[in-house]
XYZ file of C-alpha atoms in Angstrom:
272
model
C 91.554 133.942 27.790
C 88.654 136.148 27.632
C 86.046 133.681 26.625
C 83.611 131.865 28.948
C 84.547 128.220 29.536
C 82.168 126.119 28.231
C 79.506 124.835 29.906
C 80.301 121.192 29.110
C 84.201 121.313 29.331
C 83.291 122.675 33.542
C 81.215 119.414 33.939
C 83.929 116.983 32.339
C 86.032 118.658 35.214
C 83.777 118.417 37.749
C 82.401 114.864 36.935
C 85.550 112.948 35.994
C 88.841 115.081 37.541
C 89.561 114.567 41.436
C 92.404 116.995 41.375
C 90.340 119.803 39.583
C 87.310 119.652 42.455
C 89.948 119.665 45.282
C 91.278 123.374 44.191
C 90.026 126.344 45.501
C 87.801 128.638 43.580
C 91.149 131.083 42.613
C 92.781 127.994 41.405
C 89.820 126.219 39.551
C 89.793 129.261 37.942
C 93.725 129.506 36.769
C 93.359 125.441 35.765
C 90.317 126.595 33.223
C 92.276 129.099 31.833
C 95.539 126.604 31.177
C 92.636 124.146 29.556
C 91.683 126.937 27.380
C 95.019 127.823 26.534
C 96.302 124.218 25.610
C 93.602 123.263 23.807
C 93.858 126.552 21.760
C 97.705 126.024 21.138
C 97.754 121.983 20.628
C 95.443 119.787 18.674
C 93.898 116.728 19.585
C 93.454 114.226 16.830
C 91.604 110.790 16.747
C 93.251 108.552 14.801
C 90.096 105.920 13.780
C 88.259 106.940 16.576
C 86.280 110.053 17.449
C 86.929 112.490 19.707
C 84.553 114.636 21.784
C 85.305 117.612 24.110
C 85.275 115.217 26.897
C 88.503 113.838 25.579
C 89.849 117.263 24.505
C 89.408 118.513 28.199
C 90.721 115.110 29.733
C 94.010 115.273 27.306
C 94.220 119.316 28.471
C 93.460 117.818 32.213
C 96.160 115.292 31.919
C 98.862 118.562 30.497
C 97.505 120.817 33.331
C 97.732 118.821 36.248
C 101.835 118.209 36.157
C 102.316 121.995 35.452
C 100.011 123.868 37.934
C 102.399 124.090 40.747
C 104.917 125.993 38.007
C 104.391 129.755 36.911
C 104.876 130.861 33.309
C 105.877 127.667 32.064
C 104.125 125.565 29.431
C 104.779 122.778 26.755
C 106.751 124.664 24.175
C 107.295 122.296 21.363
C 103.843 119.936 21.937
C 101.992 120.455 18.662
C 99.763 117.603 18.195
C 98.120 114.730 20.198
C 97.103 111.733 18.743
C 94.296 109.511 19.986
C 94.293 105.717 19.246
C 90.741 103.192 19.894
C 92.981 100.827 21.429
C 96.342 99.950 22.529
C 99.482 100.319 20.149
C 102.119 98.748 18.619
C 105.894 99.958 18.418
C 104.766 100.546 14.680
C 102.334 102.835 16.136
C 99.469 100.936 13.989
C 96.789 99.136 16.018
C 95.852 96.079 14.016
C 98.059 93.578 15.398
C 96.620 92.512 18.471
C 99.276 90.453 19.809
C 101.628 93.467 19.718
C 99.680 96.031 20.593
C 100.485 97.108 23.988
C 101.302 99.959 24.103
C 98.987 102.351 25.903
C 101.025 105.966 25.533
C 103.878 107.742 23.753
C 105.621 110.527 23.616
C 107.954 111.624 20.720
C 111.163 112.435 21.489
C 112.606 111.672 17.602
C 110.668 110.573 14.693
C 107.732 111.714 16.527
C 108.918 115.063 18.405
C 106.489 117.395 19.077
C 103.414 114.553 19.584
C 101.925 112.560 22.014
C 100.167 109.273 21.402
C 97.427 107.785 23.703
C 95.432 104.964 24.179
C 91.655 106.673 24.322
C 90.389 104.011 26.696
C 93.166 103.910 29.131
C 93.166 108.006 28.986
C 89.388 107.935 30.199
C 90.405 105.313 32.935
C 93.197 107.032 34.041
C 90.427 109.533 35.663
C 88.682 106.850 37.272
C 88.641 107.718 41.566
C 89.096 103.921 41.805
C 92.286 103.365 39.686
C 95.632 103.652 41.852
C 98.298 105.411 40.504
C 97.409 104.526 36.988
C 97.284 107.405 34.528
C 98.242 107.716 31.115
C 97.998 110.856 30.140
C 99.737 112.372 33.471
C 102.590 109.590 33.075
C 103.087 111.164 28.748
C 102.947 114.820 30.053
C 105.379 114.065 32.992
C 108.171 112.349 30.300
C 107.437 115.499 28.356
C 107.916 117.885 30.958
C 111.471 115.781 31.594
C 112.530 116.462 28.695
C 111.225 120.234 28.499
C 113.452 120.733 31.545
C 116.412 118.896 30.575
C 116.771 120.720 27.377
C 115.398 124.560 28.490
C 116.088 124.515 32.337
C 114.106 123.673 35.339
C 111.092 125.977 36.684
C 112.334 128.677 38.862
C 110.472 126.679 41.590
C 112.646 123.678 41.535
C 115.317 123.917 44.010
C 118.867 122.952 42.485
C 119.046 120.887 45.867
C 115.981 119.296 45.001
C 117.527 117.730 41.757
C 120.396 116.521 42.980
C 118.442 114.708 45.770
C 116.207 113.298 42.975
C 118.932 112.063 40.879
C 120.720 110.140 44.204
C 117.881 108.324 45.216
C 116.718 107.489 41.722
C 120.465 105.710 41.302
C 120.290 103.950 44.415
C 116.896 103.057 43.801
C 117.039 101.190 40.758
C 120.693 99.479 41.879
C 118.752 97.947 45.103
C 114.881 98.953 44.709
C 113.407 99.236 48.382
C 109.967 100.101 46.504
C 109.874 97.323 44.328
C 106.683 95.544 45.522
C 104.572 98.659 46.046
C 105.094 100.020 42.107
C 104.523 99.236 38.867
C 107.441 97.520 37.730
C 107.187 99.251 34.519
C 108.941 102.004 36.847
C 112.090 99.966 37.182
C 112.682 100.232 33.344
C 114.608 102.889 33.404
C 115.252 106.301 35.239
C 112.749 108.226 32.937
C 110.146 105.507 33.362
C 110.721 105.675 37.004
C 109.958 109.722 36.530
C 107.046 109.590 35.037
C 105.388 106.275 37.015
C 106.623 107.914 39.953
C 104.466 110.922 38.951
C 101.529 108.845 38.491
C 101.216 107.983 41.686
C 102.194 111.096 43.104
C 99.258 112.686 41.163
C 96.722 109.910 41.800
C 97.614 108.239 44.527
C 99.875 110.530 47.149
C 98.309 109.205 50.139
C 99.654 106.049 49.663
C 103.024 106.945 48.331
C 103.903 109.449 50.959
C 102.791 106.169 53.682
C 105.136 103.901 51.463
C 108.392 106.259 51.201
C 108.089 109.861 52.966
C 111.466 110.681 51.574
C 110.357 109.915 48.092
C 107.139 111.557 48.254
C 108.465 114.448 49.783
C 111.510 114.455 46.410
C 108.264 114.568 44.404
C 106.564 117.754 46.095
C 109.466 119.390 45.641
C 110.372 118.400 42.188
C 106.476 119.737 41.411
C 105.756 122.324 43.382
C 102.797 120.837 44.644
C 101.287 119.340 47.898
C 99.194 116.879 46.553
C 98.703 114.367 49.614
C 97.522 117.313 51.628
C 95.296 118.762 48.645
C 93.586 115.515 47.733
C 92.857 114.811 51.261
C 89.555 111.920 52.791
C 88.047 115.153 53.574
C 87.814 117.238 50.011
C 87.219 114.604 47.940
C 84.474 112.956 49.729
C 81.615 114.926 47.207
C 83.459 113.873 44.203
C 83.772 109.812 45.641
C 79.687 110.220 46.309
C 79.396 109.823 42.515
C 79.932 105.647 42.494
C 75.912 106.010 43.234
C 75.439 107.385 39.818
C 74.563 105.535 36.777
C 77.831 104.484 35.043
C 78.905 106.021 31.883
C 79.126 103.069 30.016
C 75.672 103.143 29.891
C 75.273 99.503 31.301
C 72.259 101.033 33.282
C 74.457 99.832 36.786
C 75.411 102.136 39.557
C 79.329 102.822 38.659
C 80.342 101.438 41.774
C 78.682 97.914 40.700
C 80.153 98.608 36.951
C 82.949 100.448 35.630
C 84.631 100.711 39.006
C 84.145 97.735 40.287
C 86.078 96.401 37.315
C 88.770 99.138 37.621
C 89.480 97.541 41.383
C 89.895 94.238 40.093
C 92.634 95.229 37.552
C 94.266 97.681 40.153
C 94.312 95.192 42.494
C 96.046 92.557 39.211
C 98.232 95.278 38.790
C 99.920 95.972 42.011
C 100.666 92.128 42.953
């Protein structure tokens, strides 16, 4: 806890994570130290692919962000988290193309106490353009789940709260009034729902709290967190300014005529 935070870990942050430059300076500071303490507690693996710190503090990023409206509450039986090249099959093996599709995991049996994700998807998951797509927030939020089904609920969760949550989610998926504005993935099942849900509320709260007020508002609740009003047009206008910068693919384009310009496209696939 005592340690400086790297210099390079602070511009991973600052460069690829919205949420993390919307903070204040108190609260950028207690999101380093949750970094630090994750990545000290749970390792990050590549599993035929390298991994940088970039990746370390995205994964970290990813565990943080769900958590940060709880207090004295963390992921007690993560140990491990593996990172793939590519997508996945149920096997968990990568070389069959045709059923690998798979883009995250977590282990609730033969794998408990891991995660699995897709490194591509992880880093696109932190892309400003991407709506209410990320991988690593959608893992952590079936893990927290299943942390508070089996240990209780954080002291901030109203009881009320929960039971509010579980109505609507029932009626929901019976006769789905939401349908055509998320993922259908969500409609899979009431966990699925969760932890979509959570993407969006993470990435995208703007536009869920315009789609469903009621359902946004079961999400702020269920996390603690205001996220429509903290990732507001005007704090994250100096983080969008960075679509002028070379992309990181290293295609020699601005991002905004690169990288995110493809990430649009597939959004836009996505949502239809």
């Amino acid at each position: 806890m005592e340690k400086p935070f790297p210099e390079n870990w602070e511009q991973t942050l600052e460069s690829k994570v919205l949420y993390f430059n919307a903070l204040s300076s108190d609260e950028k500071e207690r999101f380093r130290q949750i970094i630090k303490v994750f990545l000290d507690e749970v390792r990050v693996t590549g599993i035929g692919t390298e991994i940088d710190d970039e990746i370390r503090v995205l994964v970290a990023a990813s565990a943080a962000i769900p958590i940060f409206g709880f207090h004295d509450w963390e992921y007690r039986r993560l140990g491990e988290v593996l990172i793939y090249p590519d997508s996945f099959g149920e096997d968990y093996q990568a070389t069959n193309k045709e059923d690998s599709n798979i883009l995250g995991l977590t282990g609730l049996h033969e794998l408990r106490g891991l995660i699995v994700l897709s490194k591509p998807s992880l880093i696109e998951g932190f892309e400003t353009s991407s709506i209410g797509d990320n991988v690593g927030i959608h893992e952590f939020a079936h893990l927290v789940e299943v942390e508070d089904n089996e240990s209780g609920l954080p002291p901030e969760v109203p009881w009320a709260a929960v039971k509010h949550w579980v109505e609507y989610v029932g009626k929901e998926l019976v006769h789905p009034k939401n349908a055509s504005d998320v993922r259908r993935y969500a409609y899979t099942n009431e966990h699925e729902f969760f932890a979509v849900l959570a993407e969006y509320f993470f990435k995208s709260p703007n536009i869920l709290k315009k789609k469903d007020p009621e359902l946004y508002n079961l999400m702020r609740d269920l996390y603690h967190q205001d996220t429509a009003a903290l990732l507001g047009i005007k704090k994250s206008k100096r983080f969008r300014f960075q679509s002028n910068a070379l992309c990181p693919c290293g295609s020699g384009k601005k991002y905004k005529n690169c990288c995110l310009s493809k990430s649009v496209k597939r959004q836009s696939a996505n949502l239809k």
